[in-house]
Coordinates of C-alpha atoms in Angstrom, one line a residue:
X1 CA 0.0 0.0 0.0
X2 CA 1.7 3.4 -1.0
X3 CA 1.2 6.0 1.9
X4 CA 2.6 9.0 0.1
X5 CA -0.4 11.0 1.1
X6 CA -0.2 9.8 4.7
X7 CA 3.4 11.0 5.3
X8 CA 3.0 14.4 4.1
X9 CA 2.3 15.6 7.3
X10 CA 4.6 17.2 10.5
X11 CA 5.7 13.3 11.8
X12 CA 7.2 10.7 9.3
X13 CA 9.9 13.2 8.1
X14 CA 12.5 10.9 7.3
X15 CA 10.3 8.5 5.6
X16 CA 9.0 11.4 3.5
X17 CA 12.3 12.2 2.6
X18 CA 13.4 8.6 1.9
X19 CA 10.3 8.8 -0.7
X20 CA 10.8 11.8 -2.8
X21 CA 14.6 10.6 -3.3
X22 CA 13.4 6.7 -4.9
X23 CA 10.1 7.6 -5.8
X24 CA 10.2 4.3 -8.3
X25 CA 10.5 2.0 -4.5
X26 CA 6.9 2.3 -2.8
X27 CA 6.9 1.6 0.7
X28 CA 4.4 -1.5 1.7
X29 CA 2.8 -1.6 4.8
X30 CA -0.1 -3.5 6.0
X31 CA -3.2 -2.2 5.3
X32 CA -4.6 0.5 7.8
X33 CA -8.7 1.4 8.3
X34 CA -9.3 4.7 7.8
X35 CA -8.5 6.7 11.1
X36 CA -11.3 7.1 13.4
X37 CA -11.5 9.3 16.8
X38 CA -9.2 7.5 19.1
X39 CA -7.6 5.4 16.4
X40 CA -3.9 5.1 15.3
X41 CA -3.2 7.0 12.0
X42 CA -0.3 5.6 9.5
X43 CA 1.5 8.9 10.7
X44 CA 1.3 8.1 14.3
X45 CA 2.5 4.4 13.6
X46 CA 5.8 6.4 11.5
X47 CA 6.5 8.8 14.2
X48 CA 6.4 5.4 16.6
X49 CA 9.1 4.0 14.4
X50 CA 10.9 7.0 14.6
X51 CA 10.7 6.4 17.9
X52 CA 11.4 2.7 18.5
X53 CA 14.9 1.7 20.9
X54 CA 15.3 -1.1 18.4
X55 CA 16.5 -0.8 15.1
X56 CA 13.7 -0.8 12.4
X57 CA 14.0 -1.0 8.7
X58 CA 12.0 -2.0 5.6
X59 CA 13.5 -2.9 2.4
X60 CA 11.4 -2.7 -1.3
X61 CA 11.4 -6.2 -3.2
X62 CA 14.6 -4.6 -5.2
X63 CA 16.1 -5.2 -1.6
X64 CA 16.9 -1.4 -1.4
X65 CA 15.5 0.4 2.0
X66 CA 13.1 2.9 1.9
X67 CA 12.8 2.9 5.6
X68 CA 15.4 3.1 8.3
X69 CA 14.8 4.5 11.8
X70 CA 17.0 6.2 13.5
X71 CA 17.8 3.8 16.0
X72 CA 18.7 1.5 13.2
X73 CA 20.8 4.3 12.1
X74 CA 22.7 4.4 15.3
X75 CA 23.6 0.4 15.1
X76 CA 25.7 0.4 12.2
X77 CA 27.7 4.3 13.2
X78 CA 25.2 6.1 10.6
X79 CA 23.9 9.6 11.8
X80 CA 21.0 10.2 9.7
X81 CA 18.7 8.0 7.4
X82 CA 19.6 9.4 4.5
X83 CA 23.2 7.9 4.2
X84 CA 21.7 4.3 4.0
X85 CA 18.2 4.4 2.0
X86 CA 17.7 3.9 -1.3
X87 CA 21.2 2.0 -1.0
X88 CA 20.8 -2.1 -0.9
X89 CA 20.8 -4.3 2.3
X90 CA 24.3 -5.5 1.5
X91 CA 26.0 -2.1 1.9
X92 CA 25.7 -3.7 5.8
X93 CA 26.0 -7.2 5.8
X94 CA 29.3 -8.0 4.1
X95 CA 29.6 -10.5 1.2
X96 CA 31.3 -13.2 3.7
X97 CA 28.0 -13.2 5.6
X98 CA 25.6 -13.0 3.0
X99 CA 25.4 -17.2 2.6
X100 CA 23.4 -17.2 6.2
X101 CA 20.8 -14.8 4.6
X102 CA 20.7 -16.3 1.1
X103 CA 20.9 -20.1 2.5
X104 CA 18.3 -20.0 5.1
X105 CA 16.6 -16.6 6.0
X106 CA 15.3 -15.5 2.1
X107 CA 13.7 -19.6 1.8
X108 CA 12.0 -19.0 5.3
X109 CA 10.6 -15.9 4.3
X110 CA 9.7 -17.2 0.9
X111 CA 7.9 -20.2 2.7
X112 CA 6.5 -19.0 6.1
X113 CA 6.7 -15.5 6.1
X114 CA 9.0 -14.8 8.8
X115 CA 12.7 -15.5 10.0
X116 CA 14.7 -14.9 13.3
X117 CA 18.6 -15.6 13.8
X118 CA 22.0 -14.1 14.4
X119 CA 23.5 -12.2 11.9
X120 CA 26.9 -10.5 11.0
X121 CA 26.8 -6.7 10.5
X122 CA 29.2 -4.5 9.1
X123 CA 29.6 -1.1 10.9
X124 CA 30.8 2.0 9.3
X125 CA 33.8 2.1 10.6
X126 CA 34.6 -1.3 9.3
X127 CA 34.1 -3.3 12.2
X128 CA 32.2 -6.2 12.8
X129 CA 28.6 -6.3 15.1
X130 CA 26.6 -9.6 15.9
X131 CA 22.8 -8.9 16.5
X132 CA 19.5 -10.9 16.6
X133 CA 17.4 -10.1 13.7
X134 CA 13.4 -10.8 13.3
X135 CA 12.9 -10.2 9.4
X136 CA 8.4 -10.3 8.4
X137 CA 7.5 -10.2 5.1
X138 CA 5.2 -7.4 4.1
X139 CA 1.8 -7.8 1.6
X140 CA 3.7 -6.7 -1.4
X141 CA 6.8 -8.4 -0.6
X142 CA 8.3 -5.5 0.8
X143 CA 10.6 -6.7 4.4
X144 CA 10.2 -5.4 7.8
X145 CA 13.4 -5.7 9.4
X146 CA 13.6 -5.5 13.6
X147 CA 17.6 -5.7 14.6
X148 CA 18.3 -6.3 17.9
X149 CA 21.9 -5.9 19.4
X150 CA 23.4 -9.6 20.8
X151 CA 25.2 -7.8 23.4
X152 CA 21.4 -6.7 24.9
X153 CA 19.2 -9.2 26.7
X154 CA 15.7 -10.4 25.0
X155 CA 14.3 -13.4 26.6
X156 CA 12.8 -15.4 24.0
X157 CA 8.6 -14.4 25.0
X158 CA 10.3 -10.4 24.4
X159 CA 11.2 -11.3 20.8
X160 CA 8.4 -14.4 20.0
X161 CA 5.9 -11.2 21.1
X162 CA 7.3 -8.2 19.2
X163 CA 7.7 -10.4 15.4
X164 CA 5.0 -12.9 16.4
X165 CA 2.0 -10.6 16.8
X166 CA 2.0 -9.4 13.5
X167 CA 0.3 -12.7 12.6
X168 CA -3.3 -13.7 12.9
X169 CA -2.1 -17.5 12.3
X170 CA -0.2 -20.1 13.7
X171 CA 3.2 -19.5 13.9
X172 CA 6.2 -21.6 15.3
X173 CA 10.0 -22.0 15.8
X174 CA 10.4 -25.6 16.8
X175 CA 13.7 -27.7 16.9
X176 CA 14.3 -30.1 14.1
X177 CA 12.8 -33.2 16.1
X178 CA 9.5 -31.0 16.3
X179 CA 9.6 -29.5 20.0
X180 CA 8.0 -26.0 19.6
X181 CA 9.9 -23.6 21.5
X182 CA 8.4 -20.4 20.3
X183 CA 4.5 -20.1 19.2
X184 CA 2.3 -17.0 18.9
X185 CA -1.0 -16.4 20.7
X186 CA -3.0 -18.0 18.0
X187 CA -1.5 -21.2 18.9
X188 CA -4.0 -20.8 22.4
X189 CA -6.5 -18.8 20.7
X190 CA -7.5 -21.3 18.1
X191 CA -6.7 -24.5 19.8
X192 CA -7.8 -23.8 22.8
X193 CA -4.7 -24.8 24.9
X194 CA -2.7 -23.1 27.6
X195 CA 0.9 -21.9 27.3
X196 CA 2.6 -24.3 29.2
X197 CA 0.6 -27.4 27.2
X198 CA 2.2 -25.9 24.0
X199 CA 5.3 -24.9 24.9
X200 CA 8.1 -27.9 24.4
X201 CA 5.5 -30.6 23.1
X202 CA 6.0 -32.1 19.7
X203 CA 4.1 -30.7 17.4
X204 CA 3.2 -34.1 16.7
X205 CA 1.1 -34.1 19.7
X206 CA -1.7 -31.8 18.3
X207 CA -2.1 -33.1 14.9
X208 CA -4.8 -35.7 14.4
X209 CA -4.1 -39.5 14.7
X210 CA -4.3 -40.1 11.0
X211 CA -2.3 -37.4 9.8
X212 CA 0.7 -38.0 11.9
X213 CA 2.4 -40.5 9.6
X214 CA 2.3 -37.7 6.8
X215 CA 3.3 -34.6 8.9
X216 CA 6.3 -37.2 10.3
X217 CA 7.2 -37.2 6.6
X218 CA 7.3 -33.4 6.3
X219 CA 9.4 -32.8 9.6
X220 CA 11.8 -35.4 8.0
X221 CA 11.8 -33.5 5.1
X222 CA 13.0 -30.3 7.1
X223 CA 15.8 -32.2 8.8
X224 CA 17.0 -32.7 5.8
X225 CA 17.3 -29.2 4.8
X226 CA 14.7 -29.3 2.2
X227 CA 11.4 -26.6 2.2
X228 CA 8.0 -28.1 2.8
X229 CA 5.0 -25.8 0.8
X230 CA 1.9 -25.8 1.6
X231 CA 0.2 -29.4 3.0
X232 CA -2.6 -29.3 4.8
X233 CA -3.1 -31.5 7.9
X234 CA -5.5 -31.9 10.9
X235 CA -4.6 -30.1 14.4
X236 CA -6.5 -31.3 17.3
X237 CA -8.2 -29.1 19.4
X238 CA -8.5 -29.2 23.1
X239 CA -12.2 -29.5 23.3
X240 CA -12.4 -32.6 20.8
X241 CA -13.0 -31.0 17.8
X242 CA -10.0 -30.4 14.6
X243 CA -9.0 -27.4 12.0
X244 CA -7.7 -27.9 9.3
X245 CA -5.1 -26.0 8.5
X246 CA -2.3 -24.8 5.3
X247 CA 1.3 -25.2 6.1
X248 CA 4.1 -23.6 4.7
X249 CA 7.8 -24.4 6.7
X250 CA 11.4 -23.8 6.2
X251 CA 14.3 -25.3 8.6
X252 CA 17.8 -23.6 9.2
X253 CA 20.1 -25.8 9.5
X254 CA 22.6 -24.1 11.3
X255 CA 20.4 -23.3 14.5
X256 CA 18.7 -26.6 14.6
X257 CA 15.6 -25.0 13.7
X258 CA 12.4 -25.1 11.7
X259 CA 10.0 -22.5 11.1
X260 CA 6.8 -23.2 10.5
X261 CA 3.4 -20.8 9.3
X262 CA -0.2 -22.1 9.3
X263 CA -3.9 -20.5 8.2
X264 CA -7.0 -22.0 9.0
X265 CA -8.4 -23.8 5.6
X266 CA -11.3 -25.6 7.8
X267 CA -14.3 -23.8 5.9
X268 CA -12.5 -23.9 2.5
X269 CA -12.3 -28.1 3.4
X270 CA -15.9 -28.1 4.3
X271 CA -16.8 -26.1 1.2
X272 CA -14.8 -28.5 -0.8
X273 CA -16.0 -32.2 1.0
X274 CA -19.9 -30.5 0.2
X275 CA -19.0 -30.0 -3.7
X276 CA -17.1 -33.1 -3.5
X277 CA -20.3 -34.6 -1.9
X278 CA -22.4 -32.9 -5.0
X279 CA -20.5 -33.9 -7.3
X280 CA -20.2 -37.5 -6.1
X281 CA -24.1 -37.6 -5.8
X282 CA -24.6 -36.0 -9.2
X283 CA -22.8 -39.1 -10.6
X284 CA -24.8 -41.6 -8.7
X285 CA -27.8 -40.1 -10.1
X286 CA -26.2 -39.7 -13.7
X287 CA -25.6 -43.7 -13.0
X288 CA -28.9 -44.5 -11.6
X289 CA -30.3 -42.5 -14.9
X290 CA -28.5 -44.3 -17.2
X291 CA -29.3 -47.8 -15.4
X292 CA -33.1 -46.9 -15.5
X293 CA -32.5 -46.1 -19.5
X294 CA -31.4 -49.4 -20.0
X295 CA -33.4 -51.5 -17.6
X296 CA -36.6 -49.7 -19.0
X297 CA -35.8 -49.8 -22.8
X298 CA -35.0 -54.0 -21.6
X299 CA -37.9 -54.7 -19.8
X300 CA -40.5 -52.6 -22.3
X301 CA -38.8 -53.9 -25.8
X302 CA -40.1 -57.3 -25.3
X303 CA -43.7 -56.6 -24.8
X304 CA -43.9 -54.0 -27.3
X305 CA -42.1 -56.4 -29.7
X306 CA -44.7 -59.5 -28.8
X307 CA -47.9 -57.1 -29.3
X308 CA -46.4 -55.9 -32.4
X309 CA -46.3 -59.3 -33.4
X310 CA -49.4 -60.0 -32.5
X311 CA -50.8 -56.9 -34.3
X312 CA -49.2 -57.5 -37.4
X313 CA -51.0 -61.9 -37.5
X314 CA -53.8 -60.5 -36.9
X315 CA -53.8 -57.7 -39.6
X316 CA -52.5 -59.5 -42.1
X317 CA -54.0 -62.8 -41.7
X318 CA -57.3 -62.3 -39.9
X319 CA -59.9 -63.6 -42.1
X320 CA -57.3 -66.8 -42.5
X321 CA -56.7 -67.6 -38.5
X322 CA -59.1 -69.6 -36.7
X323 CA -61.1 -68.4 -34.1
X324 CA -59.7 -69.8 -31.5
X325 CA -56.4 -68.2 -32.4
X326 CA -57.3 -64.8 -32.6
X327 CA -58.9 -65.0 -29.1
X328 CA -55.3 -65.9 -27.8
X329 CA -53.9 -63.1 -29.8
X330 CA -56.6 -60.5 -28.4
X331 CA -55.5 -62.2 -25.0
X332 CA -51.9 -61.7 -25.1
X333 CA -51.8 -58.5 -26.2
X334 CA -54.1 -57.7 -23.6
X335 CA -52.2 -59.5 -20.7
X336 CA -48.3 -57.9 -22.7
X337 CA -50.6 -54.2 -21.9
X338 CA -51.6 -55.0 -18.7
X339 CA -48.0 -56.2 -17.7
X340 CA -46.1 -53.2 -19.1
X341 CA -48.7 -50.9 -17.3
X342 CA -47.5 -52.5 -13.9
X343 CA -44.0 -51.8 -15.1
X344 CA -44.5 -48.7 -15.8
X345 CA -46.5 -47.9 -12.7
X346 CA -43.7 -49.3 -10.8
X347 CA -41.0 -47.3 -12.3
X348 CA -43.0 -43.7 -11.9
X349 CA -43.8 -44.8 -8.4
X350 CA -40.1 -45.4 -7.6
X351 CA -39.1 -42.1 -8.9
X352 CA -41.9 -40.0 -7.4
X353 CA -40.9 -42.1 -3.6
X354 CA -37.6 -41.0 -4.5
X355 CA -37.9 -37.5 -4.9
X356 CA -40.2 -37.3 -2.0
X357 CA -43.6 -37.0 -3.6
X358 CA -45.5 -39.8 -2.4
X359 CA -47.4 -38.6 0.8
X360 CA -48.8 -40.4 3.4
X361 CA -52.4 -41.0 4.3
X362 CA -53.2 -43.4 7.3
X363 CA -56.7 -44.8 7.0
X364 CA -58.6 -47.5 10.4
X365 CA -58.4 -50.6 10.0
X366 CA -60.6 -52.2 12.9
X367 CA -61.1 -55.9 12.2
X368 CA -59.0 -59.0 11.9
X369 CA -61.4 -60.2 8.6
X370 CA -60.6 -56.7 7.1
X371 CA -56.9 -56.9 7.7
X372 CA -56.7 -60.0 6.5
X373 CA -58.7 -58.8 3.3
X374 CA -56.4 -56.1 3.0
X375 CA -53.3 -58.3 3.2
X376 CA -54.8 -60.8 0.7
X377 CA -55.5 -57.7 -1.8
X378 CA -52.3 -56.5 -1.2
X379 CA -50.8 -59.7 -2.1
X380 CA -51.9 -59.8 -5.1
X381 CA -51.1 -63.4 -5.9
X382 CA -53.8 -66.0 -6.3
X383 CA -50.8 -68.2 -6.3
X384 CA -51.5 -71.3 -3.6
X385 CA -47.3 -71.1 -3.0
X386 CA -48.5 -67.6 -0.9
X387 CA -49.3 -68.9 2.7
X388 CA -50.8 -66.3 5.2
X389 CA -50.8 -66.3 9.0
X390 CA -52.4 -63.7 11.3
X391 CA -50.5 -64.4 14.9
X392 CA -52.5 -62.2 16.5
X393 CA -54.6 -58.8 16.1
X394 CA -54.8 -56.4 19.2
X395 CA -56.2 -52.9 18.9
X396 CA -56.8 -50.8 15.8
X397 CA -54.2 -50.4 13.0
X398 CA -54.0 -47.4 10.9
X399 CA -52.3 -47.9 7.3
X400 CA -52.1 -46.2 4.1
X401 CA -53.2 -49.2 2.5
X402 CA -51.3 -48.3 -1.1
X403 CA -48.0 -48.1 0.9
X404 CA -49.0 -51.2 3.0
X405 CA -49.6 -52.6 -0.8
X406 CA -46.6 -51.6 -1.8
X407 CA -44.4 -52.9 0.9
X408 CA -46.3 -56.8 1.3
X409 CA -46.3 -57.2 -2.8
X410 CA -42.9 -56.4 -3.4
X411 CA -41.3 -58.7 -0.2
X412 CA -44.2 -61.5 -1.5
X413 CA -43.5 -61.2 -5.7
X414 CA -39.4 -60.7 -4.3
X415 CA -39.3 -64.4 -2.5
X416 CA -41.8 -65.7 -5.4
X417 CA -39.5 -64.6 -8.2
X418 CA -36.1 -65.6 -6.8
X419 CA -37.3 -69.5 -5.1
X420 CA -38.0 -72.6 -6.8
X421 CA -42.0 -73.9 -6.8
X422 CA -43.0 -75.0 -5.6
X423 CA -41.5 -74.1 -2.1
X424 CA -44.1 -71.4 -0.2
X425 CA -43.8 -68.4 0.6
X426 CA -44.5 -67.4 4.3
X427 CA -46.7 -64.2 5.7
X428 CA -47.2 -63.6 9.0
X429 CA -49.1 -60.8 10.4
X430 CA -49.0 -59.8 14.1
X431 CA -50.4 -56.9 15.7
X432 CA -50.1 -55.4 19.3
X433 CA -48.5 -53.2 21.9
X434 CA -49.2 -50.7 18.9
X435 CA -47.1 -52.0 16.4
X436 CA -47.5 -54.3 13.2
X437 CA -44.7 -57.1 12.8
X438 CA -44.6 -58.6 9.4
X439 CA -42.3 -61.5 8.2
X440 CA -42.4 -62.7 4.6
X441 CA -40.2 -65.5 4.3
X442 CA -38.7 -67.5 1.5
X443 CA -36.6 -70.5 0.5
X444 CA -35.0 -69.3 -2.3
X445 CA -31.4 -67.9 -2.8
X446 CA -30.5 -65.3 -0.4
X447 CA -28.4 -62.8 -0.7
X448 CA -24.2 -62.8 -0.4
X449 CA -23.6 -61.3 2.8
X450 CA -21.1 -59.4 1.1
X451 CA -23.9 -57.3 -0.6
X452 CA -26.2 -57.1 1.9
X453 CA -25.5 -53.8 3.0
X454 CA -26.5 -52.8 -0.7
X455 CA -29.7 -54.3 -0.6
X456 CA -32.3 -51.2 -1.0
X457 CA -30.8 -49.5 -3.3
X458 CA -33.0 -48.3 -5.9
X459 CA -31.3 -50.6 -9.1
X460 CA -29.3 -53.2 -7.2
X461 CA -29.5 -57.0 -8.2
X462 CA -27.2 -58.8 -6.3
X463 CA -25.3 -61.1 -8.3
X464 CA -26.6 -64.6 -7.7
X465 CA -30.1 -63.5 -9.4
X466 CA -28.6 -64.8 -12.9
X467 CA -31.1 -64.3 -15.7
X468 CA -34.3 -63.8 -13.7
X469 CA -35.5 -60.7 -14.8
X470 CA -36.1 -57.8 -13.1
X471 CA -35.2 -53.6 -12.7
X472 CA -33.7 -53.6 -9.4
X473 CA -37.0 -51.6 -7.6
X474 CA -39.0 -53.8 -5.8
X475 CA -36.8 -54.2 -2.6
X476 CA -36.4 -50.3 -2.8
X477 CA -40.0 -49.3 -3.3
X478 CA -41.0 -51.5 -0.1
X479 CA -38.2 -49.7 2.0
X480 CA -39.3 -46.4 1.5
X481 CA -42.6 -47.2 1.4
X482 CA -42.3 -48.7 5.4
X483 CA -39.8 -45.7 5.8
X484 CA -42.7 -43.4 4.9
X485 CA -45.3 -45.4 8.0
X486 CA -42.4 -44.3 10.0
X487 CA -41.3 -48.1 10.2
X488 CA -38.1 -50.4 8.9
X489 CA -37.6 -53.5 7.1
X490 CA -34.6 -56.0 7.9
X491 CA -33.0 -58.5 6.5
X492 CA -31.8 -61.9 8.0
X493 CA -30.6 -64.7 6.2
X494 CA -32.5 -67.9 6.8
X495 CA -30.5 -70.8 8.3
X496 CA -31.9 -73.5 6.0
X497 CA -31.5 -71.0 3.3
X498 CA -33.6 -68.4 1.7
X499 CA -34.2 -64.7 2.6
X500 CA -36.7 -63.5 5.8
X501 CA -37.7 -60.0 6.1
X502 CA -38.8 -58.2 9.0
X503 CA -41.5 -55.5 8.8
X504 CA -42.0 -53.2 11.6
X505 CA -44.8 -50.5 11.3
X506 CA -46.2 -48.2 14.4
X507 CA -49.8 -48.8 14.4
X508 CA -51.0 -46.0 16.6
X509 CA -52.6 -42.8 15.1
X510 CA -50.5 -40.4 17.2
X511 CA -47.5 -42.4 16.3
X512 CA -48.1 -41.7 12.6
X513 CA -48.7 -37.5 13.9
X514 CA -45.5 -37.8 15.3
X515 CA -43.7 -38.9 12.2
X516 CA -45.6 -36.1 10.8
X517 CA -44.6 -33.3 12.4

């Protein structure tokens, strides 16, 4: 941010000055708010600088200064800032010292933002002067330099608090094993730890279970000497929960050390696992689509094909036939329409259940000969293999009776379809304590207990059915349709072999409001 217009004013002198002599080097600082009554102005934070009993100094991208405080000034035997900005940062750091900057403070700041270590300064009168320096790099690339003299005491907190606070994100300086020994507030104020639980722990110790393997890899990395960009792990929180969070770390070999930066990429992961979730349901649906395409052109070409057939004999050759023939062509054609009508009922019933458009409506049923009527019609199977059992009725039962339809004809035509005849298939009814217990059992094939868990899904056939036909619906259209009495249906697999399922409805009327509401 250039604040030209800023520093025209009576504090910021020198940095006004430094400006007007390389106007080509703008100075970046973070950006300020607008000063408000009581607030901090970008003058005020200048003449603070000005100010400062440590030596301050920012340096363009070129690596020429713009900025030098006066303090700063003082360090290296300089009496005023003009007789060191504009000029580059290796007028004081002689070219035998330069490898420490290049080698390990420019990567750090290139990865992580920020640097601190003991550098080599060159004085004016020629000597040499150690100091700890704290480099931050500025939006715009520019470098805020704070130099502190070795000969001076600055407990580590002194220094971890002047650099570290210019960062809302994590930021560490750990040994190469991955002890943190330095950490700024953000450490406590997004984890939710205390000092002392931070302070000398592996950083290990806060990243989730499963990501520790992979963040093990990175540390080794950084022993190593090499930069780690940007990987993003899990840090454990102190109440339970995790963050995830974007890592960018550098390690200085010569101190042991690695230096490590981190923002919180939690709600751009949650944004990404919900498009990721989309996108992964979009296909499913593209898939079921496709496998509705194809099972419906299947099941409908052979019926339209037979009553085309059947059109064509009779069109052609109707005075020829006998009579007797062309009632059995009338008949199959009728039955062929009758049969693709179910199918087609079936498949726009199992797409309106699935997008939620099938509503309930419970009706009485009073009477053990008028649930065992609606059981029978519900069947739908004159079929003498169907054998029907009412255990017991207690208390009134309310139904929709075309769900109740829908559920009982599916389990029944299921264990029909799929076991040999002619081997029965078993209903029992029971009703009490509020609740309607179904079983329709079967001695047929089962299903592989490996795809069991698949076994509602709208379009699955598990993969002992062969060549019986079928779209995959029925066991789907029964599940929701229980689903939608507030019950559930279970599978169990049936010792002497075949399928059983287990039907459980609530039967009471304030059970069904409750589902409601």
């Amino acid at each position: 941010m250039r604040i030209e217009s800023s520093l025209r004013s009576n504090v910021g002198e020198n940095c006004q000055k430094n400006i007007e002599m390389n106007p080509r080097e703008p100075l970046h600082l973070p950006i300020l708010p607008k000063p408000s009554p009581g607030s901090v102005s970008s003058s005020d934070l200048l003449a603070a600088l000005d100010c400062a009993p440590d030596g301050i100094s920012i340096t363009a991208p070129s690596g020429r200064y713009v900025y030098v405080n006066p303090a700063h000034c003082r360090m290296f035997g300089y009496a005023r800032s003009e007789q060191v900005v504009g000029r580059s940062w290796r007028m004081l750091y002689p070219s035998q010292f330069r490898t420490r900057i290049t080698r390990d403070a420019m990567p750090a700041l290139k990865q992580v933002g920020f640097w601190i270590g003991r550098l080599p300064g060159k004085h004016r009168d020629g000597s040499i002067i150690t100091q700890q320096v704290a480099l931050r790099l500025l939006p715009g690339r520019s470098i805020i330099c704070m130099v502190f003299s070795a000969t001076e005491r600055f407990e580590g907190g002194d220094l971890r608090d002047r650099l570290f606070a210019l960062s809302q994100g994590l930021l560490a300086v750990a040994d190469t094993s991955g002890c943190i020994k330095q950490f700024n507030p953000a450490w406590m104020t997004m984890l939710g730890y205390e000092a002392e639980e931070i302070r000398d722990h592996s950083i290990l110790d806060f990243v989730h279970p499963e990501d520790r393997d992979f963040t093990w890899g990175k540390l080794v990395k950084l022993r190593e000497g090499r930069p780690t960009r940007s990987f993003v792990n899990r840090m454990c929180t102190k109440s339970g929960s995790h963050l995830w969070l974007n890592w960018s770390a550098s390690s200085s070999p010569g101190d042991n050390l690695i230096f490590a930066s981190a923002h919180d990429v939690t709600e751009a992961k949650r944004a990404e696992s919900a498009v990721m979730a989309g996108i992964a349901q979009a296909c499913r649906a593209d898939h079921q689509q496709a496998q509705f395409v194809a099972m419906a052109s299947h099941e409908l070409r052979t019926p339209l094909a037979n009553i085309m057939l059947a059109s064509q004999l009779l069109k052609n050759h109707f005075k020829e036939l006998p009579e007797h023939l062309i009632e059995h062509l009338f008949g199959e054609i009728q039955s062929t329409i009758r049969d693709m009508t179910s199918t087609i009922d079936t498949l726009l019933f199992a797409g309106n259940v699935d997008m939620g458009r099938v509503d309930f409506r419970p009706a009485s049923v009073s009477s053990v000969r008028e649930f065992e009527a609606m059981i029978w019609s519900a069947v739908n199977q004159p079929s003498s293999r169907v054998v029907i059992v009412i255990r017991e009725f207690a208390g009134e039962v309310h139904l929709d009776r075309a769900l109740f339809g829908h559920v009982l004809r599916n389990l029944v035509e299921n264990g029909l379809k799929y076991s040999p005849a002619p081997s029965p298939v078993d209903v029992v009814a029971r009703v009490r304590r509020g609740r309607l217990s179904l079983v329709v059992a079967d001695r047929g094939i089962g299903v592989p207990a490996v795809e069991r868990r698949r076994l509602f899904e709208a379009f699955f056939r598990s993969s002992n059915v062969g060549a019986t036909p079928g779209f995959g619906l029925g066991l789907f259209i029964a599940d929701r349709a229980a689903r939608l009495h507030g019950g559930s249906i279970r599978y169990r697999p049936r010792p002497q072999g075949g399928a059983l399922f287990l039907v459980r409805l609530p039967m009471r009327r304030e059970d069904h409001d409750k589902q409601d509401g």
